[in-house]
Coordinates of C-alpha atoms in Angstrom, one line a residue:
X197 CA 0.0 0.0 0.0
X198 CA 1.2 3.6 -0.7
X199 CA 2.6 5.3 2.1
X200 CA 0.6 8.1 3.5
X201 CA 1.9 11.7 3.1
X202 CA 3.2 13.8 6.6
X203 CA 1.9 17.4 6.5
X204 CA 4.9 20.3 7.7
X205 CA 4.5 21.3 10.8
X206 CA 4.9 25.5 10.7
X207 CA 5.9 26.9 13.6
X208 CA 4.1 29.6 15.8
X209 CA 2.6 32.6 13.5
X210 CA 4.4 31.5 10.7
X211 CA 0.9 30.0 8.7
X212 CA -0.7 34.1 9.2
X213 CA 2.7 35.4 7.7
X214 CA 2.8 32.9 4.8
X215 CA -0.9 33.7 4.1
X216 CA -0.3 37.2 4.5
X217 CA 3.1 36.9 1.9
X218 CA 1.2 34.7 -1.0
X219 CA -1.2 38.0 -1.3
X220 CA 1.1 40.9 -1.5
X221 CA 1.4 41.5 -5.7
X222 CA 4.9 43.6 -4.7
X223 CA 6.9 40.6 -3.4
X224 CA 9.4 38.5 -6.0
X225 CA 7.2 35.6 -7.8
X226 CA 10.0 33.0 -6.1
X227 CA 8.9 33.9 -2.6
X228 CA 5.5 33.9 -3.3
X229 CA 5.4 30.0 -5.2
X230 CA 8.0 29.4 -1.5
X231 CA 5.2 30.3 0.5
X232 CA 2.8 28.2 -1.5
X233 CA 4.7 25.3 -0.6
X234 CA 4.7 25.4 2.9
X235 CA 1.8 25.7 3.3
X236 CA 0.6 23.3 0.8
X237 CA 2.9 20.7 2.6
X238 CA 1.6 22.0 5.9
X239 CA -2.0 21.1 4.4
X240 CA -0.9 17.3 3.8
X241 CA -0.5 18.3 -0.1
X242 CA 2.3 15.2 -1.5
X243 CA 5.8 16.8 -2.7
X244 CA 5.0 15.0 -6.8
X245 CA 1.5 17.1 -6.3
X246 CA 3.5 20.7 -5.4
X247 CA 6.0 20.2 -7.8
X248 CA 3.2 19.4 -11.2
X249 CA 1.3 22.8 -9.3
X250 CA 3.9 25.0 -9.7
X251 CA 6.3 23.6 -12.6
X252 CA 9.0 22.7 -10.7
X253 CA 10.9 19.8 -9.5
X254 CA 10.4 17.8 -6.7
X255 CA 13.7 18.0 -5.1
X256 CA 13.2 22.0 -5.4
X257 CA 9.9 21.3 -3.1
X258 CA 12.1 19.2 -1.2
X259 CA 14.8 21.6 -0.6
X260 CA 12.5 24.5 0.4
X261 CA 11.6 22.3 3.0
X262 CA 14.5 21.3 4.1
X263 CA 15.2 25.2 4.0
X264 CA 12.5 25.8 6.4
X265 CA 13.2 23.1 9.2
X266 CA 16.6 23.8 9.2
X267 CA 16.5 27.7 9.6
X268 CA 12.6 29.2 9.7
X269 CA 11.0 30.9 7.0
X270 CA 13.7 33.9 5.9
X271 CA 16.0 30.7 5.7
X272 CA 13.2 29.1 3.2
X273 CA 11.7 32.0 1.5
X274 CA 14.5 34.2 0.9
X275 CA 18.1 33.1 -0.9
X276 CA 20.9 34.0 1.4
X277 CA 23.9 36.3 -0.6
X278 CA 26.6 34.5 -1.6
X279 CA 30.2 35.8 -1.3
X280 CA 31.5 36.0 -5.3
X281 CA 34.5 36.5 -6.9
X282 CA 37.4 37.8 -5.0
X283 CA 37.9 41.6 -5.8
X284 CA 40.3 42.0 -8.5
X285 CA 40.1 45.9 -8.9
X286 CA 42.2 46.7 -5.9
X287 CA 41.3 50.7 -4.4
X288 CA 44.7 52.0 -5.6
X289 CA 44.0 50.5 -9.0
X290 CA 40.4 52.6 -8.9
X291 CA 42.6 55.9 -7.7
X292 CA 44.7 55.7 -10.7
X293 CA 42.0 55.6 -12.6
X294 CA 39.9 58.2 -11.0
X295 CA 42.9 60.3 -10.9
X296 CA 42.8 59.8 -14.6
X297 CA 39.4 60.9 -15.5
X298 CA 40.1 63.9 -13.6
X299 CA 43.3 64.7 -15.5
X300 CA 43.0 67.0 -19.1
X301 CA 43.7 65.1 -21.9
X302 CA 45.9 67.3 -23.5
X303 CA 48.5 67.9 -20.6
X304 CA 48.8 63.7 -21.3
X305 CA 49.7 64.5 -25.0
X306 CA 46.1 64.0 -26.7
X307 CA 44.1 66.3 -28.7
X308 CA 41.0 66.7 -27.0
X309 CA 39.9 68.8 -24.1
X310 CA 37.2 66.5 -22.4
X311 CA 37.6 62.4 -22.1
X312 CA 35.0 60.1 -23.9
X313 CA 34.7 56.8 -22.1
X314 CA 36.2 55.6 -25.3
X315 CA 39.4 57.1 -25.5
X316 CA 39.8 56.9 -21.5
X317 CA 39.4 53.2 -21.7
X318 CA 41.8 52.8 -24.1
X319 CA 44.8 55.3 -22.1
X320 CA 43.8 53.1 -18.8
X321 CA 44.5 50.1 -21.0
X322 CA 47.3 51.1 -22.7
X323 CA 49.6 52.3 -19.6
X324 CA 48.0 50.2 -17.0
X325 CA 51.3 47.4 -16.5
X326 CA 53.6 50.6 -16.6
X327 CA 51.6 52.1 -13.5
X328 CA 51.6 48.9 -11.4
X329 CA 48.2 47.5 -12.3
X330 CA 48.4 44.3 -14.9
X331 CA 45.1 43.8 -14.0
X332 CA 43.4 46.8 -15.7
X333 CA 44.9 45.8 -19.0
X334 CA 42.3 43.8 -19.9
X335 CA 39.5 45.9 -18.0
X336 CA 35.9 46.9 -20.0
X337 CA 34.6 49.9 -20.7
X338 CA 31.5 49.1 -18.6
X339 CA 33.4 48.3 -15.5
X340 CA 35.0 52.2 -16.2
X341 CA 32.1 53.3 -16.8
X342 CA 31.1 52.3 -12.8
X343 CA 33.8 52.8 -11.4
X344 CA 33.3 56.6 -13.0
X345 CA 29.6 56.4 -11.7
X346 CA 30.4 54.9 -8.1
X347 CA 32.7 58.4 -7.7
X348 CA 30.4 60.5 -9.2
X349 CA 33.0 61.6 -11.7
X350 CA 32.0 63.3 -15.3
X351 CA 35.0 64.0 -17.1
X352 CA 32.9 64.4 -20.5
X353 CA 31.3 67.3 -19.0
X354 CA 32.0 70.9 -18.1
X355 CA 30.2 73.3 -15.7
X356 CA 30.9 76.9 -15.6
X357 CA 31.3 79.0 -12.1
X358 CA 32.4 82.5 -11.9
X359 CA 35.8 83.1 -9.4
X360 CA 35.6 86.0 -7.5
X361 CA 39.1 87.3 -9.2
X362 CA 38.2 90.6 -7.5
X363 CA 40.5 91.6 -3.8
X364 CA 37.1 93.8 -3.2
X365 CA 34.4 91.9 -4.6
X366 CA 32.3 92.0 -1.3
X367 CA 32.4 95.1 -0.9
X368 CA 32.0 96.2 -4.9
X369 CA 29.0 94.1 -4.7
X370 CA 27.4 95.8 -1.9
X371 CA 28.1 99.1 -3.8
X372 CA 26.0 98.0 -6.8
X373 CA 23.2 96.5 -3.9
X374 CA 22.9 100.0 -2.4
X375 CA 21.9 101.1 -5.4
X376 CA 19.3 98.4 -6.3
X377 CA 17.6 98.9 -2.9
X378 CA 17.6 102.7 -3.5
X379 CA 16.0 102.1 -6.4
X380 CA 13.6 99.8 -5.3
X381 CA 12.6 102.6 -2.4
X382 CA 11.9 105.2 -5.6
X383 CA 8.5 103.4 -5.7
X384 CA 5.8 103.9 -3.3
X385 CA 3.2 100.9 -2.1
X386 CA 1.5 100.8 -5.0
X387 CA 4.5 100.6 -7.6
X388 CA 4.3 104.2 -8.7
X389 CA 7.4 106.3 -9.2
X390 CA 8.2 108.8 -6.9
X391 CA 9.1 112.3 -8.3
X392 CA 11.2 113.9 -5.6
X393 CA 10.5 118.0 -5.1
X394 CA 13.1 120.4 -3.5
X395 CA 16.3 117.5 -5.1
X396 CA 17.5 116.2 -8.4
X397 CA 16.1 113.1 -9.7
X398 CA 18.2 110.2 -9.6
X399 CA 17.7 108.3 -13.1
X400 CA 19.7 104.9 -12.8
X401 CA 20.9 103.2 -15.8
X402 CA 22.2 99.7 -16.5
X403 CA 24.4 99.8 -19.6
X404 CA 26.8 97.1 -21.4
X405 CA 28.1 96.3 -24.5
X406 CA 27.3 93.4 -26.5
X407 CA 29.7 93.3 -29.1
X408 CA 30.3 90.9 -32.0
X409 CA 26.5 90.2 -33.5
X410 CA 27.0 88.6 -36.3
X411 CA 25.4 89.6 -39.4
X412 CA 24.7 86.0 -41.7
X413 CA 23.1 85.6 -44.7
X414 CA 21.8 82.2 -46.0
X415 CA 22.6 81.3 -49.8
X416 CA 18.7 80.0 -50.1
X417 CA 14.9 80.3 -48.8
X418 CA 13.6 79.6 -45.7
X419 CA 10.8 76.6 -46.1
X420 CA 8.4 78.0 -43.7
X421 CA 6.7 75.1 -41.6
X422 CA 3.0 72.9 -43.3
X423 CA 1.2 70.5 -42.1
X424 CA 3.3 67.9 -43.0
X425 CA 6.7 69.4 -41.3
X426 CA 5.9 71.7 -38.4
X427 CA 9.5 73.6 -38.8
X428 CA 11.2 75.8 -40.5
X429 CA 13.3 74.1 -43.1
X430 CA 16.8 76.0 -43.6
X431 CA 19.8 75.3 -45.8
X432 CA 22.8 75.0 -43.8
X433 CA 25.4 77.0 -46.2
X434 CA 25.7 80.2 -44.7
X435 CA 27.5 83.6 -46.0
X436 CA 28.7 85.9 -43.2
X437 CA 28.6 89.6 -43.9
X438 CA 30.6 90.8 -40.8
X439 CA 29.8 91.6 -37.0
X440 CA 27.7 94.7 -35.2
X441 CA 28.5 96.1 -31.9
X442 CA 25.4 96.8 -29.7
X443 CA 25.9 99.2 -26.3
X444 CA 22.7 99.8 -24.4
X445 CA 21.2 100.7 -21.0
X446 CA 17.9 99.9 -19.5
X447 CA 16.4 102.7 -17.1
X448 CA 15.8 100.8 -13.9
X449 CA 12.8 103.1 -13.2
X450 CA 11.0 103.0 -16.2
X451 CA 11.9 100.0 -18.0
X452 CA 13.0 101.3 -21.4
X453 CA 16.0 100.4 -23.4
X454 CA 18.0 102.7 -24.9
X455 CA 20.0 101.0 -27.7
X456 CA 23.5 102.3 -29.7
X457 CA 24.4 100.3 -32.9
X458 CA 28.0 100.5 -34.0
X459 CA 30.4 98.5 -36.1
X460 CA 32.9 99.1 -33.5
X461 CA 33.8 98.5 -30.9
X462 CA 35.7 101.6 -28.9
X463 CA 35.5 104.6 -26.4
X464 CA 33.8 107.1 -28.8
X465 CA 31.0 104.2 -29.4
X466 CA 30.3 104.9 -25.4
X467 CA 30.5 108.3 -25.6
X468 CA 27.3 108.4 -28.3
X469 CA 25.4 106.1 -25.9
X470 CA 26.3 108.8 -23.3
X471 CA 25.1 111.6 -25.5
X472 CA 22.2 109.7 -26.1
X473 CA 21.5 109.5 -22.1
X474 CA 22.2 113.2 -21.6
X475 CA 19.8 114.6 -24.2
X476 CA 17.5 112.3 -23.0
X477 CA 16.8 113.2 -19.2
X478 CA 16.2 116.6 -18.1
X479 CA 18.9 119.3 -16.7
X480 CA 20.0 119.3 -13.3
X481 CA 19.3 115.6 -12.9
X482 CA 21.7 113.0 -11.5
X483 CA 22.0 109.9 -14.5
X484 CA 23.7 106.7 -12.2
X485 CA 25.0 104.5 -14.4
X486 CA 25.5 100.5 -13.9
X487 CA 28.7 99.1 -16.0
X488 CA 31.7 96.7 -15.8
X489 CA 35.1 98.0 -16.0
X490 CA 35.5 97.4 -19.5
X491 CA 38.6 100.3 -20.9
X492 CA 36.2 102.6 -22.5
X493 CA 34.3 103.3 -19.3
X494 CA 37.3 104.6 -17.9
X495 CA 39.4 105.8 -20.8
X496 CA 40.9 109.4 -21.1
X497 CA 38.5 109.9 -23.8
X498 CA 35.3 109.3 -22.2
X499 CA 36.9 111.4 -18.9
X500 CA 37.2 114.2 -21.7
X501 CA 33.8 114.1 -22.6
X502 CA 32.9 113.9 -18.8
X503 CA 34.3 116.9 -18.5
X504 CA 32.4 119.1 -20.5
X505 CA 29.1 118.0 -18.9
X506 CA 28.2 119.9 -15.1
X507 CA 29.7 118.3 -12.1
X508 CA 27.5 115.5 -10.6
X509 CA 25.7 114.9 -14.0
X510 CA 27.0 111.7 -14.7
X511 CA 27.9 108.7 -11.7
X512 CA 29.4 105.6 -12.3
X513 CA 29.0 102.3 -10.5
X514 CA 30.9 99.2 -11.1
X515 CA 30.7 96.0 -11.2
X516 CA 33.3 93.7 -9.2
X517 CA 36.2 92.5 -11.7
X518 CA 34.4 89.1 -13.0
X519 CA 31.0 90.0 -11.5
X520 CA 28.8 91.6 -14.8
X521 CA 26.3 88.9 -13.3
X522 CA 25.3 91.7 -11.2
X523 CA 24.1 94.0 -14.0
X524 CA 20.7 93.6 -14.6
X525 CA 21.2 94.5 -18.5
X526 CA 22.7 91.4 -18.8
X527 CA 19.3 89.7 -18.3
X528 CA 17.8 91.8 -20.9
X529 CA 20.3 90.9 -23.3
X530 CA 19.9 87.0 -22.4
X531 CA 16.1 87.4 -23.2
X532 CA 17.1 89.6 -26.5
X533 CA 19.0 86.3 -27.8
X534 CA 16.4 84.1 -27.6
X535 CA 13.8 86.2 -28.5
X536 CA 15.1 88.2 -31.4
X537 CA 18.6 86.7 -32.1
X538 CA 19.0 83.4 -32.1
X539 CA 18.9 82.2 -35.6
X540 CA 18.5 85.5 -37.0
X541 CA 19.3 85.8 -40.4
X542 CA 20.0 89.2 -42.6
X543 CA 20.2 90.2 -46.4
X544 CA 22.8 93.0 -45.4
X545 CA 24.6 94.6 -42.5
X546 CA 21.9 97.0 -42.6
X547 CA 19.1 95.0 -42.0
X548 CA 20.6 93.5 -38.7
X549 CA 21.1 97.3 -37.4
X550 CA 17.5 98.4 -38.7
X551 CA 16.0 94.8 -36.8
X552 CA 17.5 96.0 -33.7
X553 CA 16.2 98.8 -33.3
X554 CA 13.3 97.8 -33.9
X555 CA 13.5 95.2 -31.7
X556 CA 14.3 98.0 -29.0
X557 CA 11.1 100.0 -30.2
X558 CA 9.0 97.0 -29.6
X559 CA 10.1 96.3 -26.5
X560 CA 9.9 99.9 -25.0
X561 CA 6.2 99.6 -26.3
X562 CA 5.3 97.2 -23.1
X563 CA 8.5 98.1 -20.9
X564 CA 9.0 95.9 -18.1
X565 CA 10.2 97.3 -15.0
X566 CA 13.6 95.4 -13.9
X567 CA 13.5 94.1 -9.8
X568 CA 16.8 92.4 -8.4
X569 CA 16.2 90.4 -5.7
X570 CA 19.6 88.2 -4.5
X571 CA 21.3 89.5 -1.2
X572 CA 18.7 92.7 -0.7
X573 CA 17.6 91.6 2.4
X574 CA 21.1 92.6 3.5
X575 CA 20.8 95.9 2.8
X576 CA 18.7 97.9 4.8
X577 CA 16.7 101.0 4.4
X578 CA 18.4 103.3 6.7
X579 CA 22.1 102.5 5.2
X580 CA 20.4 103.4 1.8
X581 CA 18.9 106.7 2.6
X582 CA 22.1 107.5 4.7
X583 CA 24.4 106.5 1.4
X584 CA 22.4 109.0 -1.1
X585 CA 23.5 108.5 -4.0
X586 CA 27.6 107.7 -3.0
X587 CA 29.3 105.5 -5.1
X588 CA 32.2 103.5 -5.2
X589 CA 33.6 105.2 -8.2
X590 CA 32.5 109.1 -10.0
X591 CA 34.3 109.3 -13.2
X592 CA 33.9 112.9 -13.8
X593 CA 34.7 114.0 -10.1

């Protein structure tokens, strides 16, 4: 007669947790069929039986079994890690290579600025036995590749920062913070300008130069976009027809850009921006002006030209060396190159002037009142009234 099958005993609460496992739809499909045969051989189910259920073999059933008596159900459920392969990639052979990755490629004779993983691989490869490590000889590219990861290193990639070359940057920047918060405090509650009464008005300009706009041509039509392309088809042959120089302020109480087209690039150019500035605000007003400390700011021919205006008529504020991120013009002109100059093209050097300006006319049709906002909670009221309108720097003084 066939011998009678003996059910698994489960221990204490272990019958609720398998029950509780098998319905979970999270848990790994291994631990789940586990769980189903313990307690199917708790229920008196034969081990054949389990094994045709669930497509396995018998001596699988068996061993999960075994698994269970022997150590409990994490011992049975759950596969305990196995130790591997001996490490062959020792931590000095992963600092060469990290130090490497973090070396330019052309101070190790190669052309390139930036390491692909391709060209690294093969340099680890190539002078691997001559360092000391045999081993990385025959390394892949994948196992670079994690080592790379693992440090967080990106040697195909560059990020820019801005050093503070400047011995007086702190203090240069608070200069050109002062006058953001006094301009901020020429507004009342509601936004409206103040006009002052018995004192000059203070009219505060941001100005730079963006030199260098190029003028190109293309050598066919534009395919403007259907319904079968969406964009705008253009031949990639290009003519170039020379570069325009573009100095302008924005008036930080108003909003409006006032442009200056040149094809050069020099002190004079500055001096017509400045022209432009002094015919355009009334007599006996203060004009503050924003800028870096490129030459023609400072030159003996723009301090002639100071000269011949009254005392106190022009003021100059600059920038840290390094620091034109803290001219707000230079946030007009970022939204000026998406918006009008990125993939501009021109019949003539004329054309790209004429655009420009237009540009400049279209914008001062909605002006948009410029607010800086980093650092101005550092600044408070009473140092701004008490500094006036001081400056770190008055050209024509």
């Amino acid at each position: 007669m066939p011998r009678k099958p003996t059910s698994l005993t489960l221990n204490e609460g272990d019958y609720e947790y398998l029950r509780t496992l098998i319905k979970q739809r999270t848990i790994q499909a291994q631990v789940v069929i586990r769980a189903h045969i313990l307690l199917d051989r708790c229920n008196g189910t034969p081990i054949r039986t389990i094994a045709q259920i669930y497509d396995i073999s018998p001596s699988t059933v068996q061993l999960c079994i075994k698994k269970y008596m022997d150590g409990g159900t994490k011992s049975a459920l759950f596969d305990t890690q196995r130790q591997g392969r001996p490490v062959e990639i020792t931590d000095d052979a992963v600092a060469w290579i990290i130090d490497i990755a973090c070396q330019r490629p052309a101070n190790l004779g190669y052309a390139q600025e930036l390491w692909t993983l391709k060209n690294l691989h093969q340099h680890i490869q190539t002078h691997a036995v001559e360092a000391g490590y045999p081993r990385l000889e025959t390394i892949t590219k994948p196992m670079v590749q994690k080592i790379l990861k693992n440090s967080d290193i990106k040697p195909h990639k560059i990020k820019y920062y801005c050093e503070k070359r400047d011995p007086e940057f702190e203090s240069k920047m608070h200069d050109v913070l002062l006058v953001y918060k006094q301009v901020s405090m020429q507004f009342d509650e509601n936004g409206q300008l103040i006009i002052p009464v018995d004192e000059p008005m203070v009219h505060t300009v941001s100005c730079d130069e963006k030199p260098g706009i190029q003028a190109i041509a293309t050598t066919g039509d534009d395919l403007r976009p259907t319904v079968g392309n969406g964009c705008v088809m253009r031949d990639a042959e290009y003519k170039r027809l020379g570069t325009l120089s573009l100095l302008a302020g924005i008036d930080l109480l108003t909003g409006e850009a006032i442009p200056y087209v040149s094809t050069t690039h020099k002190s004079s150019d500055f001096i017509e921006l400045l022209k432009k500035l002094d015919d355009r605000y009334s007599e006996g007003d203060i004009i503050r002006i924003v800028c870096d400390n490129h030459s023609a700011h400072k030159s003996k021919e723009t301090r002639n030209y100071l000269a011949t205006r009254p005392e106190g008529r022009f003021v100059f504020v600059f920038t840290p060396k390094h620091g034109s991120w803290l001219n707000m013009i230079e946030s007009f002109f970022s939204k000026m190159t998406k918006q009008m100059l990125k993939g501009i093209r021109v019949e003539s050097k004329e054309e790209l002037e004429r655009r420009i300006y237009l540009y400049f006319d279209e914008v001062n049709r909605e002006p948009v009142v410029y607010r800086w906002s980093y650092k101005m909670d550092e600044i408070s009221v009473v140092e701004a009234i008490e500094a006036g309108v001081k400056t770190n720097e008055v050209c024509n003084s």
